[in-house]
Coordinates of C-alpha atoms in Angstrom, one line a residue:
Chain A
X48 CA -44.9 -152.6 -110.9
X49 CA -43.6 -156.1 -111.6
X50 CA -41.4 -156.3 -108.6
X51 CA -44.8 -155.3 -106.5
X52 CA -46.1 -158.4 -108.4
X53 CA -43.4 -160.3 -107.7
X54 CA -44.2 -159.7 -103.9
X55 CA -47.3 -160.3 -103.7
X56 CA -47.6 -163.3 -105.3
X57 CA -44.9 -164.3 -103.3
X58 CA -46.7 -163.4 -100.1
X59 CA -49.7 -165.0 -101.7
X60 CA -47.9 -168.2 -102.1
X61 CA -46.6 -168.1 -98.4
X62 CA -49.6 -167.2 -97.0
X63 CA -51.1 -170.5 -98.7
X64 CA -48.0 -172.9 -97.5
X65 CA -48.3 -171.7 -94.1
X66 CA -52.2 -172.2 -94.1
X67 CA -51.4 -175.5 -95.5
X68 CA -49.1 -176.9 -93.1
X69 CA -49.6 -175.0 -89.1
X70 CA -51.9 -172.8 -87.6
X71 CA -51.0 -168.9 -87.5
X72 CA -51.3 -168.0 -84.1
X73 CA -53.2 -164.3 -83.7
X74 CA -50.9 -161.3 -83.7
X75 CA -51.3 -157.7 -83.5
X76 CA -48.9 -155.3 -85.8
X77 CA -48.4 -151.8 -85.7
X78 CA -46.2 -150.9 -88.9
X79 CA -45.8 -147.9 -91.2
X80 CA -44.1 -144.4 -89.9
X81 CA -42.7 -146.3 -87.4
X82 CA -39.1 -147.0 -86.0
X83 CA -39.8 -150.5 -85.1
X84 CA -42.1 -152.4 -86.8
X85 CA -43.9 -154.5 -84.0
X86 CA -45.8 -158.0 -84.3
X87 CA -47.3 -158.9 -80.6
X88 CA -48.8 -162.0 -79.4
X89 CA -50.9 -161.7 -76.2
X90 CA -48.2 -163.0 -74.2
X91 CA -45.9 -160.1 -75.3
X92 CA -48.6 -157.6 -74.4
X93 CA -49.1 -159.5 -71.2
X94 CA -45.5 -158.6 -70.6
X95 CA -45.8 -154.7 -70.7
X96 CA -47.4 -152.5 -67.8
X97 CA -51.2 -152.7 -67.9
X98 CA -53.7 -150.5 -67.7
X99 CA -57.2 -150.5 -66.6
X100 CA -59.9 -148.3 -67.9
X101 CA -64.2 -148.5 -67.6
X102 CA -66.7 -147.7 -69.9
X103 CA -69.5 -148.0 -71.4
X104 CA -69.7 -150.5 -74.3
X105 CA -73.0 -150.8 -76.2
X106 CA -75.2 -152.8 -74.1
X107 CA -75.5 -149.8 -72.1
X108 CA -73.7 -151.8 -69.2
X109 CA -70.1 -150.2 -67.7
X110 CA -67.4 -152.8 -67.9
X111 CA -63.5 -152.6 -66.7
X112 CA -61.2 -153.6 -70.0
X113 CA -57.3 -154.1 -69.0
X114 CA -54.7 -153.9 -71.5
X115 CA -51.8 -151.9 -72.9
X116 CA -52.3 -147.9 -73.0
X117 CA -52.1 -147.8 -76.8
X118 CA -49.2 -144.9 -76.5
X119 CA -47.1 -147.5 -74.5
X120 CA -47.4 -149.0 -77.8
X121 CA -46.4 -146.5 -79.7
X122 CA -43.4 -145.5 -78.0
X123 CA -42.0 -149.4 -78.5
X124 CA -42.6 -149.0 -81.9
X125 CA -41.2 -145.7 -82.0
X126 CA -44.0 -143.6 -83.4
X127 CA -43.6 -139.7 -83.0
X128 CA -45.2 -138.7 -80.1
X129 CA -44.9 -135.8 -77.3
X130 CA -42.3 -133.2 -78.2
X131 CA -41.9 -135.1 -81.7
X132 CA -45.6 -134.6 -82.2
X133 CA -45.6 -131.3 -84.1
X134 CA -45.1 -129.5 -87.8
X135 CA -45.6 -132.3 -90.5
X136 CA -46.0 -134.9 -88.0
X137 CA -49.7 -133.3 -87.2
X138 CA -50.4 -134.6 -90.3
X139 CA -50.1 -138.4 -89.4
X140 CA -53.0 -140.5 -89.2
X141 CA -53.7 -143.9 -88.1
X142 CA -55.8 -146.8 -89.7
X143 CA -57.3 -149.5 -86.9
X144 CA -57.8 -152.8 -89.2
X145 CA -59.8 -155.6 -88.0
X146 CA -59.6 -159.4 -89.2
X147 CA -62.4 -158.8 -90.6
X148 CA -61.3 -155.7 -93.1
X149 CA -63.3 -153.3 -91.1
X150 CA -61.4 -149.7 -90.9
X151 CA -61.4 -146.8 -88.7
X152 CA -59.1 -144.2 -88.3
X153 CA -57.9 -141.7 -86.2
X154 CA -55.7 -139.1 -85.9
X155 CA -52.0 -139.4 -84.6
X156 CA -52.7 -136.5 -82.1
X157 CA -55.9 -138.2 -81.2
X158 CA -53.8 -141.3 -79.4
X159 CA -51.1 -138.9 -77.5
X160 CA -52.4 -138.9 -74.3
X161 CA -50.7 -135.2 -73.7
X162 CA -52.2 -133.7 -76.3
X163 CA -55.7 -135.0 -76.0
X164 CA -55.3 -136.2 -72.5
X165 CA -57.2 -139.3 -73.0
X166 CA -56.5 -142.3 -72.8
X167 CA -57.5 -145.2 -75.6
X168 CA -56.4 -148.9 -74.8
X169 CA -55.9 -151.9 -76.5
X170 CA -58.0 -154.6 -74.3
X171 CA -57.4 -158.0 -74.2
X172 CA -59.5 -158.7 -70.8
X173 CA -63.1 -157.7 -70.0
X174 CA -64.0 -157.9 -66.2
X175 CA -60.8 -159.9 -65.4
X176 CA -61.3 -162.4 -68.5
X177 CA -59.9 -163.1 -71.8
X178 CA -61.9 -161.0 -74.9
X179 CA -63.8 -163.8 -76.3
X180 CA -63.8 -165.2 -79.6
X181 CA -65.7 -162.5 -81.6
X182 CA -64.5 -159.9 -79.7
X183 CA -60.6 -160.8 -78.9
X184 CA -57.9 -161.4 -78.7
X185 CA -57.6 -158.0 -79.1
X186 CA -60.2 -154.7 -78.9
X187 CA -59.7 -151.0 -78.9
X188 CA -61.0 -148.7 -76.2
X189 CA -61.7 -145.3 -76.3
X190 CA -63.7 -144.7 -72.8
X191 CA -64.6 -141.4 -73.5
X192 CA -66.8 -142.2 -76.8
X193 CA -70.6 -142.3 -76.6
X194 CA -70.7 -144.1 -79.9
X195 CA -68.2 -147.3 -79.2
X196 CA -67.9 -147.5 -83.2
X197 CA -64.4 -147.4 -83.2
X198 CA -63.7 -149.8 -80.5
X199 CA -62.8 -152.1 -83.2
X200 CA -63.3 -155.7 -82.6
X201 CA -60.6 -158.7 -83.5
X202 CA -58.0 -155.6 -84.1
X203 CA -55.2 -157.1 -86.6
X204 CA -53.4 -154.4 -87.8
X205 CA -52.8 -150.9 -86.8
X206 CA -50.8 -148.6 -89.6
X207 CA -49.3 -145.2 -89.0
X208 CA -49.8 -143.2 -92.3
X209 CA -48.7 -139.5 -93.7
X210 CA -51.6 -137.8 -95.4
X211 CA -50.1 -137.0 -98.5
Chain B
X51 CA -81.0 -137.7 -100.0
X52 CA -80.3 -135.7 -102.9
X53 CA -77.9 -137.4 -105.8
X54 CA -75.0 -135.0 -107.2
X55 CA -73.8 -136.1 -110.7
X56 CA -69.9 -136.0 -110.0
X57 CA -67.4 -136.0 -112.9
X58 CA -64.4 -137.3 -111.8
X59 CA -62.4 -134.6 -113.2
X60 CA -59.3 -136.5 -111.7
X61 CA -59.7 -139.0 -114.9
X62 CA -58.4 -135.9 -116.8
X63 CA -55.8 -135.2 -115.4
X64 CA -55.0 -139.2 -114.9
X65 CA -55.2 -139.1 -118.3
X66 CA -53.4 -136.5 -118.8
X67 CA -50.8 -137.8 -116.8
X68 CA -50.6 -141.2 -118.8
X69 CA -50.1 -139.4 -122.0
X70 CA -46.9 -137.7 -120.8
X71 CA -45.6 -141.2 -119.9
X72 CA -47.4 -143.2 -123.6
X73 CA -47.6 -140.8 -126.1
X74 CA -49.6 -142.2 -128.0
X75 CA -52.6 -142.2 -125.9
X76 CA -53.1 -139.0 -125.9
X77 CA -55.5 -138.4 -128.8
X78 CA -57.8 -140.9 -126.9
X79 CA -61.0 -139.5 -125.0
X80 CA -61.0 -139.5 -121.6
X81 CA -63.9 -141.4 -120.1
X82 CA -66.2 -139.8 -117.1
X83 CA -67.6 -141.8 -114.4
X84 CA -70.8 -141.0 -113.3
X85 CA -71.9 -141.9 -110.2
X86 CA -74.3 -140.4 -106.8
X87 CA -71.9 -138.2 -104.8
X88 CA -72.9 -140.8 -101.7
X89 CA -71.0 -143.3 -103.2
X90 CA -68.0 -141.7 -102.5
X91 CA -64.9 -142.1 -104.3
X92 CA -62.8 -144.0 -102.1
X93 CA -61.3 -146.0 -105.5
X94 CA -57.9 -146.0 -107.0
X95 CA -58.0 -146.9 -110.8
X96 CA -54.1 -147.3 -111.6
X97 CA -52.3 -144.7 -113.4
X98 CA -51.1 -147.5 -115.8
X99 CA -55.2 -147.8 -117.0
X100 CA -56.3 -144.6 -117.2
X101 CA -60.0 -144.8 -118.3
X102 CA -60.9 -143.7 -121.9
X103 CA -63.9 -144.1 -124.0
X104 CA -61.7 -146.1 -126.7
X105 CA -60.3 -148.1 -123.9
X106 CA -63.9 -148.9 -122.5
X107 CA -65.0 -149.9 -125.9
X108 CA -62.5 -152.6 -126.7
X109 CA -63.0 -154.2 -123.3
X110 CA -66.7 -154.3 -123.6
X111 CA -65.9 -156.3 -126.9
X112 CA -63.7 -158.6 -125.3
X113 CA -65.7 -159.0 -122.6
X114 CA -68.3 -160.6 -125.0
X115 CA -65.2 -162.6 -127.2
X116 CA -65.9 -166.1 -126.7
X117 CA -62.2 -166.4 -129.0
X118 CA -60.9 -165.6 -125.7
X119 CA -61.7 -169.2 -124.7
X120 CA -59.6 -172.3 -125.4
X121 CA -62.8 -173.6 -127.5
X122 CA -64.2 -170.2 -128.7
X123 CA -67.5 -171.0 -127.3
X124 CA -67.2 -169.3 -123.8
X125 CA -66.9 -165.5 -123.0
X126 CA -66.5 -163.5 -119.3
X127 CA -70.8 -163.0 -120.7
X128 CA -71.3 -166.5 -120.9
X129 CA -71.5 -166.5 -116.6
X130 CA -71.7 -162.7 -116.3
X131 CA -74.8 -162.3 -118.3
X132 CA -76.4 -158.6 -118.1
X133 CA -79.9 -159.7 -117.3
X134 CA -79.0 -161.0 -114.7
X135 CA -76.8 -158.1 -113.4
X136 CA -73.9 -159.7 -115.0
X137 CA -74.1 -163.2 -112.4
X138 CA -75.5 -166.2 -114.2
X139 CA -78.9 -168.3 -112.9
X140 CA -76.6 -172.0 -112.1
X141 CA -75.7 -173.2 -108.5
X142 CA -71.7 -173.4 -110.3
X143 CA -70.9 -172.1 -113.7
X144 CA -69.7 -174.1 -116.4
X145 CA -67.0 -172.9 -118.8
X146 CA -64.8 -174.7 -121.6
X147 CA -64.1 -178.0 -119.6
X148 CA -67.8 -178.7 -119.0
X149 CA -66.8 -179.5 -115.5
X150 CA -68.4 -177.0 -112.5
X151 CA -66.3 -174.2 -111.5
X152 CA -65.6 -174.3 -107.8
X153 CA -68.1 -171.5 -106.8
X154 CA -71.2 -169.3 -108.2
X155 CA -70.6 -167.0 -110.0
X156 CA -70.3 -163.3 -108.8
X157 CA -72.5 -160.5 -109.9
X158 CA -70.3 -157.6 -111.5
X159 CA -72.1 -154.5 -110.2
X160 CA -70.0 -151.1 -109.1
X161 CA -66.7 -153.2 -108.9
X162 CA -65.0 -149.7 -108.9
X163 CA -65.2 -150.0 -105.6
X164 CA -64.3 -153.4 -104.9
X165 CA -60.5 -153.8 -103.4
X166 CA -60.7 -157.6 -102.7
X167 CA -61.8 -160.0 -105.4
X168 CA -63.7 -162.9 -105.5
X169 CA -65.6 -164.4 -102.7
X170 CA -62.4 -165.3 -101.0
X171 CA -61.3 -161.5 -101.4
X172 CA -57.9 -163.7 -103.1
X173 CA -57.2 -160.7 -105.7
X174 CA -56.7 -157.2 -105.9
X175 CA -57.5 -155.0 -109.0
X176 CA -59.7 -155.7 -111.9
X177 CA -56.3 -156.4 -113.9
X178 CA -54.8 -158.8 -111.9
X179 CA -58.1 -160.6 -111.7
X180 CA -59.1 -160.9 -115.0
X181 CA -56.3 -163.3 -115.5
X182 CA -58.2 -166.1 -113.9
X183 CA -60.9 -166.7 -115.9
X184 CA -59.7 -166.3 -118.7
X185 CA -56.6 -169.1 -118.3
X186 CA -58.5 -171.2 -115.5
X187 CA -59.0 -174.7 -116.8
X188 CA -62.7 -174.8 -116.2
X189 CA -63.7 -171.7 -117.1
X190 CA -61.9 -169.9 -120.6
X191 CA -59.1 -172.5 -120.3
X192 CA -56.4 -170.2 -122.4
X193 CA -53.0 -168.3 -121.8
X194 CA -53.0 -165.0 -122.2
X195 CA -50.3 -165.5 -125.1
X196 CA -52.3 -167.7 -127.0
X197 CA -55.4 -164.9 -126.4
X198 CA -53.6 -162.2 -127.7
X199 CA -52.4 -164.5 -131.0
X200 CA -55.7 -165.1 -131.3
X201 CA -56.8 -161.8 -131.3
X202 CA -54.2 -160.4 -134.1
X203 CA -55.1 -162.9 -136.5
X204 CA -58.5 -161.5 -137.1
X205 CA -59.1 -158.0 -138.9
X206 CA -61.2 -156.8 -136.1
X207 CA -58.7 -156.2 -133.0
X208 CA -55.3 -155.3 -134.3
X209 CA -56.3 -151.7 -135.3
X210 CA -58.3 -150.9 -132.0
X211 CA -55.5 -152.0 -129.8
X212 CA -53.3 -150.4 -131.7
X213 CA -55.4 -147.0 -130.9
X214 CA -55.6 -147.9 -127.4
X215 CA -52.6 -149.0 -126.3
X216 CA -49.9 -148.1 -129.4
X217 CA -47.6 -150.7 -130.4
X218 CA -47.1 -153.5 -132.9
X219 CA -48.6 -156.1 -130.9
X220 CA -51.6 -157.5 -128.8
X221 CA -50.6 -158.1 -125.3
X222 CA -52.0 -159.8 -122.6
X223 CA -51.6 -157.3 -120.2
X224 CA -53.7 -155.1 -122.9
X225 CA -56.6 -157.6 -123.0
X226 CA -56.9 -157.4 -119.0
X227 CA -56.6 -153.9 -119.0
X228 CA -59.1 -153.3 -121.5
X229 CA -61.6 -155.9 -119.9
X230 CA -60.9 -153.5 -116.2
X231 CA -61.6 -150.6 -118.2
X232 CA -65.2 -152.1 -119.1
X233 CA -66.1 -153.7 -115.7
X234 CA -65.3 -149.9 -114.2
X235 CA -67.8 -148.4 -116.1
X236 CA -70.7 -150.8 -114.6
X237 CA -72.0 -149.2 -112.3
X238 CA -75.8 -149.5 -110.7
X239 CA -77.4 -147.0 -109.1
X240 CA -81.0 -146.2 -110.3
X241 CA -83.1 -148.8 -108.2
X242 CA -86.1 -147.9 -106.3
X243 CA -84.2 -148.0 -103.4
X244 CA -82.0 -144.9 -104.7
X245 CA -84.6 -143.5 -106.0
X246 CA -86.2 -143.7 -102.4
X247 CA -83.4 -142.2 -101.4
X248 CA -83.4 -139.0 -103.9
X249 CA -87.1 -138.6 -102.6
X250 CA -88.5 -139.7 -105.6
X251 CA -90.1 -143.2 -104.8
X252 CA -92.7 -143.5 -102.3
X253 CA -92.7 -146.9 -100.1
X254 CA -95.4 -149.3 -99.9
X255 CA -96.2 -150.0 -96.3
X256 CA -94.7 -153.8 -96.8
X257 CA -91.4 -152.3 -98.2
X258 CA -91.1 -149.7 -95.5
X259 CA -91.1 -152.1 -93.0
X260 CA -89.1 -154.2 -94.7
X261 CA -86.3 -151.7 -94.9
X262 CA -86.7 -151.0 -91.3
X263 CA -85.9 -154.1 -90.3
X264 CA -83.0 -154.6 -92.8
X265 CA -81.6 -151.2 -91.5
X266 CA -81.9 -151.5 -87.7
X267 CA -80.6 -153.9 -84.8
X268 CA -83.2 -156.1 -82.8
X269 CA -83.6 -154.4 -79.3
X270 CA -86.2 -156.6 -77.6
X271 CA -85.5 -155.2 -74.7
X272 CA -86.4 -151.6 -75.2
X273 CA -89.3 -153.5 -78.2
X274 CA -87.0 -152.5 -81.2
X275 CA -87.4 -155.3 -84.3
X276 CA -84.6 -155.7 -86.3
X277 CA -83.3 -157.9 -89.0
X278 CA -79.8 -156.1 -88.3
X279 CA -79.0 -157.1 -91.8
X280 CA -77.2 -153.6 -92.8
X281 CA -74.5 -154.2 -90.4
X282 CA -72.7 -156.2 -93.0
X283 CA -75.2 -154.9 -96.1
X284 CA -75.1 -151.8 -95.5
X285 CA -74.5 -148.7 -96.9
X286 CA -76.1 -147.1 -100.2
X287 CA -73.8 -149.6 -102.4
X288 CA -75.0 -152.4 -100.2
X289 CA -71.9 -153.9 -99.0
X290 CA -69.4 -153.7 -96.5
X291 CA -65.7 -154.8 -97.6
X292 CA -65.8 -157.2 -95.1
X293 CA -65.0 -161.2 -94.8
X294 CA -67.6 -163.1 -92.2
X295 CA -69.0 -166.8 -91.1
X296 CA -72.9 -166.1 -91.6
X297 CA -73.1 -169.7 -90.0
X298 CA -73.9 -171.8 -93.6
X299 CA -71.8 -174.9 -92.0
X300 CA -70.4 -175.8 -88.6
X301 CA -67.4 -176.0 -89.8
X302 CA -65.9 -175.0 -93.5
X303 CA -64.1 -178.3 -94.8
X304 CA -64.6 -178.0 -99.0
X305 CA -64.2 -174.8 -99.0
X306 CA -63.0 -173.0 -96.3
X307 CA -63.3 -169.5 -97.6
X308 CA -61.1 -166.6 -96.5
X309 CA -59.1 -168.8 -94.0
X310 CA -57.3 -170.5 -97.7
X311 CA -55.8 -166.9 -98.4
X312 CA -54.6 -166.0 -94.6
X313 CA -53.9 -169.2 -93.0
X314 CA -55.6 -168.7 -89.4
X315 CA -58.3 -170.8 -88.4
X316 CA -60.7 -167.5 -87.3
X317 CA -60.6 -167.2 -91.0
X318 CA -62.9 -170.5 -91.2
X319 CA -66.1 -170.2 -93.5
X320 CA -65.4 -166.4 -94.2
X321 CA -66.2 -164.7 -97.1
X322 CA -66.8 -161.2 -98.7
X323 CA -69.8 -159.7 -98.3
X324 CA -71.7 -159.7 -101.6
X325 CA -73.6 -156.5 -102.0
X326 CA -77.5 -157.1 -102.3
X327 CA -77.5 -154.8 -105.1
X328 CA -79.8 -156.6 -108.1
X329 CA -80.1 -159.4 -105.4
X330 CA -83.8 -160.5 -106.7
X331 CA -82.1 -161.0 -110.2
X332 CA -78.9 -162.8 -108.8
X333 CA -80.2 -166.7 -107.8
X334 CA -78.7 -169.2 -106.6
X335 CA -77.3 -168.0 -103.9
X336 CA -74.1 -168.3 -101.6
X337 CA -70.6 -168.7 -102.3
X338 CA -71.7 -172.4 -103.1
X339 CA -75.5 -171.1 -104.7
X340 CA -76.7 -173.3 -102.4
X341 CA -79.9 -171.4 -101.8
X342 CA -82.3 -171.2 -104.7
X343 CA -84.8 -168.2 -103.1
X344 CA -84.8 -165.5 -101.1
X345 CA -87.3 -167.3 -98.8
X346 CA -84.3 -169.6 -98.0
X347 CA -81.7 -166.9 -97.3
X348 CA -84.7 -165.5 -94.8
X349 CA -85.0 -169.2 -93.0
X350 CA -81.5 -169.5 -92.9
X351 CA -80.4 -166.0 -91.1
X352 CA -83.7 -166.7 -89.1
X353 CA -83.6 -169.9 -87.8
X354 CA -81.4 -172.5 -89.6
X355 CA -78.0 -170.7 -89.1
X356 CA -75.0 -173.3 -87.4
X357 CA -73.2 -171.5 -84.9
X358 CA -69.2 -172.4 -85.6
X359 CA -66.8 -170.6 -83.0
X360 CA -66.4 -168.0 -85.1
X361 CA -69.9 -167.2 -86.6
X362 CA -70.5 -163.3 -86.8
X363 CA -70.5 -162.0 -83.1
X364 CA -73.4 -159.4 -84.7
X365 CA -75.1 -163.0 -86.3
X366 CA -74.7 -164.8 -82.8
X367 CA -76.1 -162.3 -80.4
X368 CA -78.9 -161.2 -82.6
X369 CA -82.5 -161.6 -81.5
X370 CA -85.8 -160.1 -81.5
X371 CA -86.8 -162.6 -78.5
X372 CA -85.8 -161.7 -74.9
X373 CA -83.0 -164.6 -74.0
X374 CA -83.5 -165.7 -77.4
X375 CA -80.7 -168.1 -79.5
X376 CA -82.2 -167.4 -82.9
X377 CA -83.2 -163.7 -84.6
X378 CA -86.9 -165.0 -84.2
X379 CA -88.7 -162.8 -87.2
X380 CA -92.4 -163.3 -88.1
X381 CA -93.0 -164.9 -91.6
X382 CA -94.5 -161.9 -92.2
X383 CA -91.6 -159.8 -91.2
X384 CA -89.6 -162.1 -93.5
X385 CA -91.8 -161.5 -96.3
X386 CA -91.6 -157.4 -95.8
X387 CA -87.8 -157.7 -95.9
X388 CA -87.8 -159.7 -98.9
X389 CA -89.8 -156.9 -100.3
X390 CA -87.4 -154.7 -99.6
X391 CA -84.8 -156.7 -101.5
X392 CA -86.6 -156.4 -104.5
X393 CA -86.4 -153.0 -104.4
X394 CA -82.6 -153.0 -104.7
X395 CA -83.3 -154.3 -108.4
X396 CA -82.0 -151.4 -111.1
X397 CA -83.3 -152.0 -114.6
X398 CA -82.1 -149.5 -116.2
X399 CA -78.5 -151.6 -115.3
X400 CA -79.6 -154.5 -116.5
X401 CA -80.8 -152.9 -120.0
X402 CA -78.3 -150.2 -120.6
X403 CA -77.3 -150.6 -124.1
X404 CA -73.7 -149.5 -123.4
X405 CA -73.4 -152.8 -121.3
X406 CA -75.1 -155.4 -124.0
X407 CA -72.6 -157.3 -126.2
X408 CA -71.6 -155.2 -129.2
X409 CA -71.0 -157.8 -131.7
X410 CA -73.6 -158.1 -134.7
X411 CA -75.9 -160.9 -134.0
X412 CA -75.1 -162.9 -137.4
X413 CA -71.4 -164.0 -137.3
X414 CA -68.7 -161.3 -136.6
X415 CA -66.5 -160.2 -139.3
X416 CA -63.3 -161.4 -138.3

């Protein structure tokens, strides 16, 4: 308990210097039952193979959103997928956070494009330009969805979790 | 919708659970939260705090103990006050320094399932936050160690801590505890509003159009009106945890909201989104109170917002007007959601004797 404390008013007091004194640039990072924890800058997704997918977003209208499969992802992070994805890790879910707190989740076996065979990206382009403020840097995709509720918007975080 | 009473039976075994580790808890009686099954119970009280009905007690008592102030005048009820669903009727609150506090205060309504508190969303757990107040220079303006010495020099507290919590001595730690253990137990749910949704409140016609438009997105192209205002407030506890720019400034420079805690400049002007619950009782509002009516809040999501960078995308894009830059509502549309709103208000909250201040009117014994 108190180290926990310790921690987090620690972070707390870093969080406030760095506010203070430079401008945090906007990051996405996938941590928890990972190998590799990741933080990504758009330039460092810019660097990894991209994907293009269309859909439907909720104006009704079909747009083409590049980005980064979100398995590519995964498999830099390290994050047990394919031929790893079986016994316990079937119980592995993941939690999509957005800078604004907002929260969806799916499950592990959801994202691996061999067992579902789809394919769910993590846009940073709409129609050949940058997500806009609002919207980007970063937003999921999931094409196949008729509800686009958990294309989540501004996407900040994504965590792999156990159900316990 | 039809309202199960759940018992969290989990409290037992929590409480259980705390007795194995502090013995001499476990004669105390566990407390059971009751609450509509829709409110789900995505919650984590720690296992440190189980709650009991001793436990609950002593906080309500301190909650109401203006010794806990530097000049034993000011209590967590002097700007939480219950008629006014624990939220107090000044633009900024004023504690022991006379001086404002830096925002309004908040109303303390079903903080159970609250992760991130204050307006800011700075703190997380009832415990941890409780320390603020109650040392911050312009509101109770006290250490905790000078709280609990306080406390053990009168006749009244000793003995109920020591039933609580065991030990020979008040703690700090035991004050905040016993303060969370309180604020849990205040929860609202018997407006007209749930009671609409149990079936057992009919709508006027006003009111039903008023939720209508608080529920849905404006579609002007397919002739939808909307006041889209559940997007953020909605829900049947009226709140999303979520941190937004509803536009108040064009940029944030006083206060500049949730972007103090994280450091990034998207974070500009963001704050929490205050449920709506009690909203009619819970004037001034805004993080700054800078809105004395409900009428204002209407004209300001209607047609005075500022559009900073990073207003709401859901703020910036709606409008009931093909083309349209602002949300364009009737004045009578705003009146029918302000109707609405004043449905949210639960009286039976706001009266519950288990909430009012427990001390005897004439002068405590001590």
């Amino acid at each position: 308990m108190k180290i926990l404390r310790l921690i987090h008013t620690c972070f707390f007091i870093g969080c406030v210097l760095v506010g203070n004194f430079s401008v945090v640039a906007q990051t996405l990072s996938i941590t928890g039952e990972v190998k590799t924890p990741l933080t990504l800058s758009i330039n460092d997704l810019k660097a990894m193979p991209q994907t293009q997918v269309k859909a439907k977003d909720r104006d009704g209208k079909e747009h083409e959103y590049g980005g980064v499969r979100l398995v590519d992802l995964f498999q830099k992070a390290g994050v047990t997928l394919g031929g790893e994805l079986r016994g316990e890790n079937l119980t592995k879910y993941v939690i999509a956070r957005a800078a604004d707190g907002y929260e969806v989740l799916f499950s592990l076996a959801e994202i691996d494009e061999e067992f579902s065979g789809r394919t769910i990206l993590l846009a940073h382009t709409v129609d050949g330009q940058a997500l806009p403020q609002g919207i980007g840097p970063f937003r999921l995709v999931v094409p196949d969805e008729r509800r686009p509720a958990r294309w989540i918007r501004e996407i900040k975080t994504i965590e792999i979790r156990f159900a316990k | 919708m039809k309202i199960l009473r759940v018992i969290v039976s989990l409290l037992v075994f929590l409480g259980g659970l705390a007795a194995l580790k502090a013995p001499h808890v476990a004669h105390l009686r566990p407390y059971s939260l009751v609450y509509p099954s829709s409110f789900g119970s995505r919650f984590t009280i720690p296992e440190n705090n189980p709650l009991t009905e001793e436990g609950v007690a002593l906080g309500r008592m301190l909650f109401y103990e203006p010794l806990l102030s530097k000049t034993n005048t000011v209590s967590c009820s002097s700007c939480h006050q219950q008629s006014l669903a624990f939220s107090d009727n000044r633009r900024l609150s004023i504690g022991v320094s006379g001086k404002p506090t830096r925002r309004n205060s908040m109303s303390l309504a079903n903080l159970l399932w609250v992760k991130n508190l204050f307006w800011d969303g700075r703190v997380s757990g009832l415990e941890a936050q409780a320390a603020f107040p109650l040392t911050h220079p312009h509101e109770m303006g006290q250490s905790l160690e000078i709280s609990a010495k306080k406390l053990s020099k009168t006749r009244l507290y000793p003995p109920l801590f020591k039933e609580v919590f065991g030990g020979a001595t008040i703690t700090g730690d035991q004050i905040t505890q016993a303060l969370s253990q309180f604020e849990r137990t205040l929860i609202s749910a018997n407006s007209p509003y749930d009671r609409y949704l149990e079936g057992k409140y009919q709508l006027s016609a006003t009111e039903k159009r008023g939720l209508e438009l608080f529920m849905r997105g404006p579609a002007p192209e397919r002739g939808v009106r909307g006041a889209n205002c559940a997007h953020c407030h909605g829900g049947v506890k009226l709140f999303q945890e979520v941190f937004h720019n509803n536009g108040l400034d064009s940029i944030a420079v006083q206060d500049k909201g949730r972007q103090e805690i994280t450091g990034e400049a998207s974070d500009n002007g963001r704050f929490r989104v205050p449920t709506l619950r009690n909203i009619a009782l819970t004037a001034p509002y805004m993080h700054d109170g800078r809105f004395a009516t409900l009428e204002e809040v209407l004209d300001h999501y209607n047609e005075r917002m500022f559009h900073p960078s990073n207003l709401s995308h859901e703020l910036r894009t709606a409008t009931n007007v093909e083309g349209g830059k602002t949300l364009g509502l009737t004045s009578a549309e705003k009146k029918d959601i302000i109707a609405f709103l004043h449905l949210l208000t639960d009286s039976t909250f706001i009266t519950n004797p288990a909430f009012a201040n427990p001390h005897p009117k004439n002068k405590p014994i001590r």
